[in-house]
Short mmCIF file of C-alpha atoms in Angstrom, two decimals:
data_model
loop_
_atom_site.label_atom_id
_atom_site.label_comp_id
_atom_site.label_asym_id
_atom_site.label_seq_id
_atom_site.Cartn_x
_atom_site.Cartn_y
_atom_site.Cartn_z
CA UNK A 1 -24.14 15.25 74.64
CA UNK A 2 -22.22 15.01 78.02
CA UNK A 3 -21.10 17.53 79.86
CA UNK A 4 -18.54 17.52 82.80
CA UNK A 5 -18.91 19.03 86.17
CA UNK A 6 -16.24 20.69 87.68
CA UNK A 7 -15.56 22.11 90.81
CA UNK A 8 -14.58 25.86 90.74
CA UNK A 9 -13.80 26.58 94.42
CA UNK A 10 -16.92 26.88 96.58
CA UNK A 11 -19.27 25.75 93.84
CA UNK A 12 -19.64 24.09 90.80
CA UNK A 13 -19.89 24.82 86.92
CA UNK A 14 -20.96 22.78 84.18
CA UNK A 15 -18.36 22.89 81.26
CA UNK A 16 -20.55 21.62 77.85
CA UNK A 17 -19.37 19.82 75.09
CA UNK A 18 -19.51 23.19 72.65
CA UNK A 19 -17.61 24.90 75.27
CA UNK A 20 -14.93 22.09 75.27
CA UNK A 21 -11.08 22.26 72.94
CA UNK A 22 -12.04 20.03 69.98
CA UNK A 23 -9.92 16.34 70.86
CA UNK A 24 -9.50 17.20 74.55
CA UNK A 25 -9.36 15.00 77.27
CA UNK A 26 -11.29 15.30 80.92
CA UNK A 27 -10.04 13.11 83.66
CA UNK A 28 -11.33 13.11 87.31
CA UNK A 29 -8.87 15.39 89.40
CA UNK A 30 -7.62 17.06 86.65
CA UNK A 31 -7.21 20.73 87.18
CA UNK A 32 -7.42 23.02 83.79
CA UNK A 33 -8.50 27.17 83.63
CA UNK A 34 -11.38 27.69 82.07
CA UNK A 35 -13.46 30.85 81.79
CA UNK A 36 -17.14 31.69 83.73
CA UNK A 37 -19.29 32.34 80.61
CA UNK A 38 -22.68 32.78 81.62
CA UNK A 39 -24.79 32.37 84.97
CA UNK A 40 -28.19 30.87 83.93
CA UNK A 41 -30.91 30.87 86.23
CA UNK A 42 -33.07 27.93 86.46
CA UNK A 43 -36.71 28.01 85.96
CA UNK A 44 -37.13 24.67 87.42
CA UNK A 45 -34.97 24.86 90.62
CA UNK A 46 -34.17 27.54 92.83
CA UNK A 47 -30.54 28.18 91.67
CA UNK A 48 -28.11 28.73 89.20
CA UNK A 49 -26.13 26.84 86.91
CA UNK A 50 -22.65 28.52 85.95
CA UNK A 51 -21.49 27.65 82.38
CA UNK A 52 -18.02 27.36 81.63
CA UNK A 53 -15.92 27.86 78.18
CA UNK A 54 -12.71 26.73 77.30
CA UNK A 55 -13.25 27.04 73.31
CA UNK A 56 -14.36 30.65 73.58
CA UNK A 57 -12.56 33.49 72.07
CA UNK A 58 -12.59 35.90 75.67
CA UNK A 59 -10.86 32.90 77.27
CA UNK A 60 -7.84 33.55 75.27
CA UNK A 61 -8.05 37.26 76.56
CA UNK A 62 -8.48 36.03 79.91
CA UNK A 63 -5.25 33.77 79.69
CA UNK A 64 -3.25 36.69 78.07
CA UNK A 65 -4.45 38.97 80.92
CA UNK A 66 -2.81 36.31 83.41
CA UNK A 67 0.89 36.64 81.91
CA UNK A 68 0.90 39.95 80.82
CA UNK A 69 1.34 42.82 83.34
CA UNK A 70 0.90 45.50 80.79
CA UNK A 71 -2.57 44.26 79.77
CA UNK A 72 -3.73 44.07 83.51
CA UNK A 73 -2.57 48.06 83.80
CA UNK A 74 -4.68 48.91 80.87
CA UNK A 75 -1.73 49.48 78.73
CA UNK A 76 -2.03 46.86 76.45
CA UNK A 77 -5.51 45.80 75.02
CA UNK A 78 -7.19 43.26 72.74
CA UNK A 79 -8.99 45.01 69.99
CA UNK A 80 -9.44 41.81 68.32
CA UNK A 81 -9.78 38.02 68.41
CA UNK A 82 -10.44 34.85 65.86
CA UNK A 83 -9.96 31.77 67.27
CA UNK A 84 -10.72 28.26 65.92
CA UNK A 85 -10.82 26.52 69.15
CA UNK A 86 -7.65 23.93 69.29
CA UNK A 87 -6.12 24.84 66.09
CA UNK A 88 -5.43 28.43 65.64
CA UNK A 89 -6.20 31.85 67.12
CA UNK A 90 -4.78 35.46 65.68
CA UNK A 91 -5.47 38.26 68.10
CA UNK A 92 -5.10 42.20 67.24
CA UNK A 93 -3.55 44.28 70.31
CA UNK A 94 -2.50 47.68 70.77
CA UNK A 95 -0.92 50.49 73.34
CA UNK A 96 -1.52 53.43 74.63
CA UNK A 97 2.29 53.98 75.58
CA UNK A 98 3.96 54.49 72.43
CA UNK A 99 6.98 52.82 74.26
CA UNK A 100 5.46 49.86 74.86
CA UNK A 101 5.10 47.53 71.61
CA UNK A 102 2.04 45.69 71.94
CA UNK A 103 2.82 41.86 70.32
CA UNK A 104 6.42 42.51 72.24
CA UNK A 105 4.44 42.54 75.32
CA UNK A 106 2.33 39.64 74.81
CA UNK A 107 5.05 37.43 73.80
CA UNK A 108 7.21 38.51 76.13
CA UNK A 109 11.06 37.87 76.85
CA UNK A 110 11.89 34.57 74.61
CA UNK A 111 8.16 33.91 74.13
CA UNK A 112 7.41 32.87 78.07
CA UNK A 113 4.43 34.82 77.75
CA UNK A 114 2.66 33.59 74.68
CA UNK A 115 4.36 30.15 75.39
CA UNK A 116 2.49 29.72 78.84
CA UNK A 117 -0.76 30.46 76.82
CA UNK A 118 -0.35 27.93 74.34
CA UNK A 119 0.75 24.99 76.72
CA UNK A 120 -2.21 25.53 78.87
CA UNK A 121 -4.24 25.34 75.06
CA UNK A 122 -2.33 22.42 74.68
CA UNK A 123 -0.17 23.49 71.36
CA UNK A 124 -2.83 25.73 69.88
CA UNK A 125 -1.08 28.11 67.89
CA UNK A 126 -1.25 31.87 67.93
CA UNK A 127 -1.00 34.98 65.85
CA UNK A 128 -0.31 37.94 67.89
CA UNK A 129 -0.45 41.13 65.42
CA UNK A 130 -0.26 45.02 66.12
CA UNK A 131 -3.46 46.95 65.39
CA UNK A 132 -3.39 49.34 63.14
CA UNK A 133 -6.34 52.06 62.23
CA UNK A 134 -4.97 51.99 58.47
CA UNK A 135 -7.23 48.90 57.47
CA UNK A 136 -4.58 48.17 53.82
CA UNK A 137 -1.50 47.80 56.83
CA UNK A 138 -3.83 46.00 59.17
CA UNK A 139 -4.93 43.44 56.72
CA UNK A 140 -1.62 42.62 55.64
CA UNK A 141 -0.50 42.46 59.33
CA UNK A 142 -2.93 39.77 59.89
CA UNK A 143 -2.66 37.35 57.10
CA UNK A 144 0.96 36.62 58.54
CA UNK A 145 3.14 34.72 58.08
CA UNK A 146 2.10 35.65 54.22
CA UNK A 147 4.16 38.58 53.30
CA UNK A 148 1.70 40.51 50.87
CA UNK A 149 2.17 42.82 48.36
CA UNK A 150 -0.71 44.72 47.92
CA UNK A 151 -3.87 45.64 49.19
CA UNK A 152 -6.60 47.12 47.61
CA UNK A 153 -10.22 47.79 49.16
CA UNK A 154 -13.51 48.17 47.86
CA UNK A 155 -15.34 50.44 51.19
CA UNK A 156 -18.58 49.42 49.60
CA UNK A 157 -18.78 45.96 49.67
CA UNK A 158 -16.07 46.04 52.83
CA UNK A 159 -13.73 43.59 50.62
CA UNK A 160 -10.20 43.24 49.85
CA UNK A 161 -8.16 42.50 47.12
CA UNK A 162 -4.68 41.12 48.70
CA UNK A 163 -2.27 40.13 46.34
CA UNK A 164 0.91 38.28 46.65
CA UNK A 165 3.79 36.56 45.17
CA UNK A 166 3.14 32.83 43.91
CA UNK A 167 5.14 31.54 46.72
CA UNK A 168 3.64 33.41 49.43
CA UNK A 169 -0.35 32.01 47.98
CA UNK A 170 -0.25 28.96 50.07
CA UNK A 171 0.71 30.64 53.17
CA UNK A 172 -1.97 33.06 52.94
CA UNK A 173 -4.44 31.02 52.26
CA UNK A 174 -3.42 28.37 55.24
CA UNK A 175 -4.69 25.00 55.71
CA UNK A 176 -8.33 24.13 54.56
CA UNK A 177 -8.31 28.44 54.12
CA UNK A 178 -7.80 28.97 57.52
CA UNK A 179 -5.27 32.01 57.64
CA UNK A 180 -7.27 34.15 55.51
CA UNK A 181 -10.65 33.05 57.45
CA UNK A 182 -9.07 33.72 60.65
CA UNK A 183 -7.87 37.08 59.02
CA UNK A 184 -11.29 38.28 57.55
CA UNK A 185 -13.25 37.75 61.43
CA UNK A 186 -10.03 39.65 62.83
CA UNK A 187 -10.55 42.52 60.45
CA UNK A 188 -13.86 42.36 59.56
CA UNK A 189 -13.29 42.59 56.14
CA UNK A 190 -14.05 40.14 53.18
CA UNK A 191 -10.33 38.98 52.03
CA UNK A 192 -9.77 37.84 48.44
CA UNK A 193 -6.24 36.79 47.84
CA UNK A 194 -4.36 36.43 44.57
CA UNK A 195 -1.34 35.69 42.82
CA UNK A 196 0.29 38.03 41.16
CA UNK A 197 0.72 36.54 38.43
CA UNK A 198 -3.46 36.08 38.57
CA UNK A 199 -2.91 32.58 37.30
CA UNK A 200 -3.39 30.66 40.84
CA UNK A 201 -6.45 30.03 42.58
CA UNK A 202 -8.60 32.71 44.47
CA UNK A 203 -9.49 32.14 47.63
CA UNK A 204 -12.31 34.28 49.11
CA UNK A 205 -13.78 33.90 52.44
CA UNK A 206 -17.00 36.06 54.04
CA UNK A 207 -16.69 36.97 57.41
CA UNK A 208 -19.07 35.43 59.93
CA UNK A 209 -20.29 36.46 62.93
CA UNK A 210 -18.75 35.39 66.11
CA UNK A 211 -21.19 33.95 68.13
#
């Protein structure tokens, strides 16, 4: 598969096809951010060849880390990310100022923050939630913009039971199960959502690791 070379100041990275936004565009000239992801020496030459990522999860990070001030002081921090490169990405985030609100931060006065992130994803949409070390209240955080009812876990098996009202199933599930596939690599938990009526459909999606 092609790959496109681009020139990142006094040298030059190689930005692969897996590394790329699914449906984007390269033109000569353009100029885009994208994020140093490995240095591979090579066995054949005397060199290195940098490898860039635009479709991995720390670039997001890195982009966030641009706009907001509070996460370059250490006051905000990711804990979390799940991204589907080009669609959708949720990311977890707390503070260690308790008068500092985390997702306030990242969005940022009338969304400027979050906004410039998503234009320079070109319209990929994201999910900023608060972290929160009580796994039933982090779980529902992150299958917004469901609003659940319930949550019940099984520590075991590391699965949860989320239930919610008939009208709110479709929304927690998301399209093609994204929302709650995006939620269960965010939390690390298997999620299982229900009606409560238990007559819809349940959806249940095992987490995978990020690679």
């Amino acid at each position: 598969k092609e790959v496109i070379i681009m020139d990142i100041g006094k040298t030059q990275g190689v930005l692969p096809s897996s590394e790329r936004i699914p449906q984007e565009r390269y033109t000569m000239n353009l100029k885009t951010k994208v994020l140093i992801k490995d240095v591979r020496k090579d066995d054949l030459q005397s060199g290195s060849t940098i490898i860039l990522s635009r479709s991995d999860p720390a670039f997001i990070e890195a982009l966030f880390k641009q706009e907001v001030p509070e996460m370059q002081s250490g006051v905000v921090k990711i804990e979390s990310i799940a991204r589907e490169s080009g669609e959708r990405t949720k990311i977890a985030v707390s503070s260690s100022d308790e008068k500092v609100d985390p997702s306030g931060a990242c969005i940022g006065q009338r969304g400027v923050r979050v906004q410039a992130v998503t234009d320079e994803l070109n319209g990929e949409k994201i999910d900023i939630i608060n972290f929160n070390r009580n796994i039933e209240k982090f779980i529902a955080s992150s299958l917004q913009p469901a609003h659940v009812t319930d949550v019940i876990l099984d520590e075991d098996t590391k699965t949860a039971r989320v239930r919610v009202a008939a009208d709110q199933l479709s929304l927690a599930i998301g399209n093609n199960g994204q929302n709650v596939r995006l939620a269960a690599k965010l939390t690390g938990w298997k999620i299982t959502i229900e009606a409560e009526d238990a007559v819809a459909a349940v959806v249940e999606e095992a987490v995978k690791e990020t690679e």
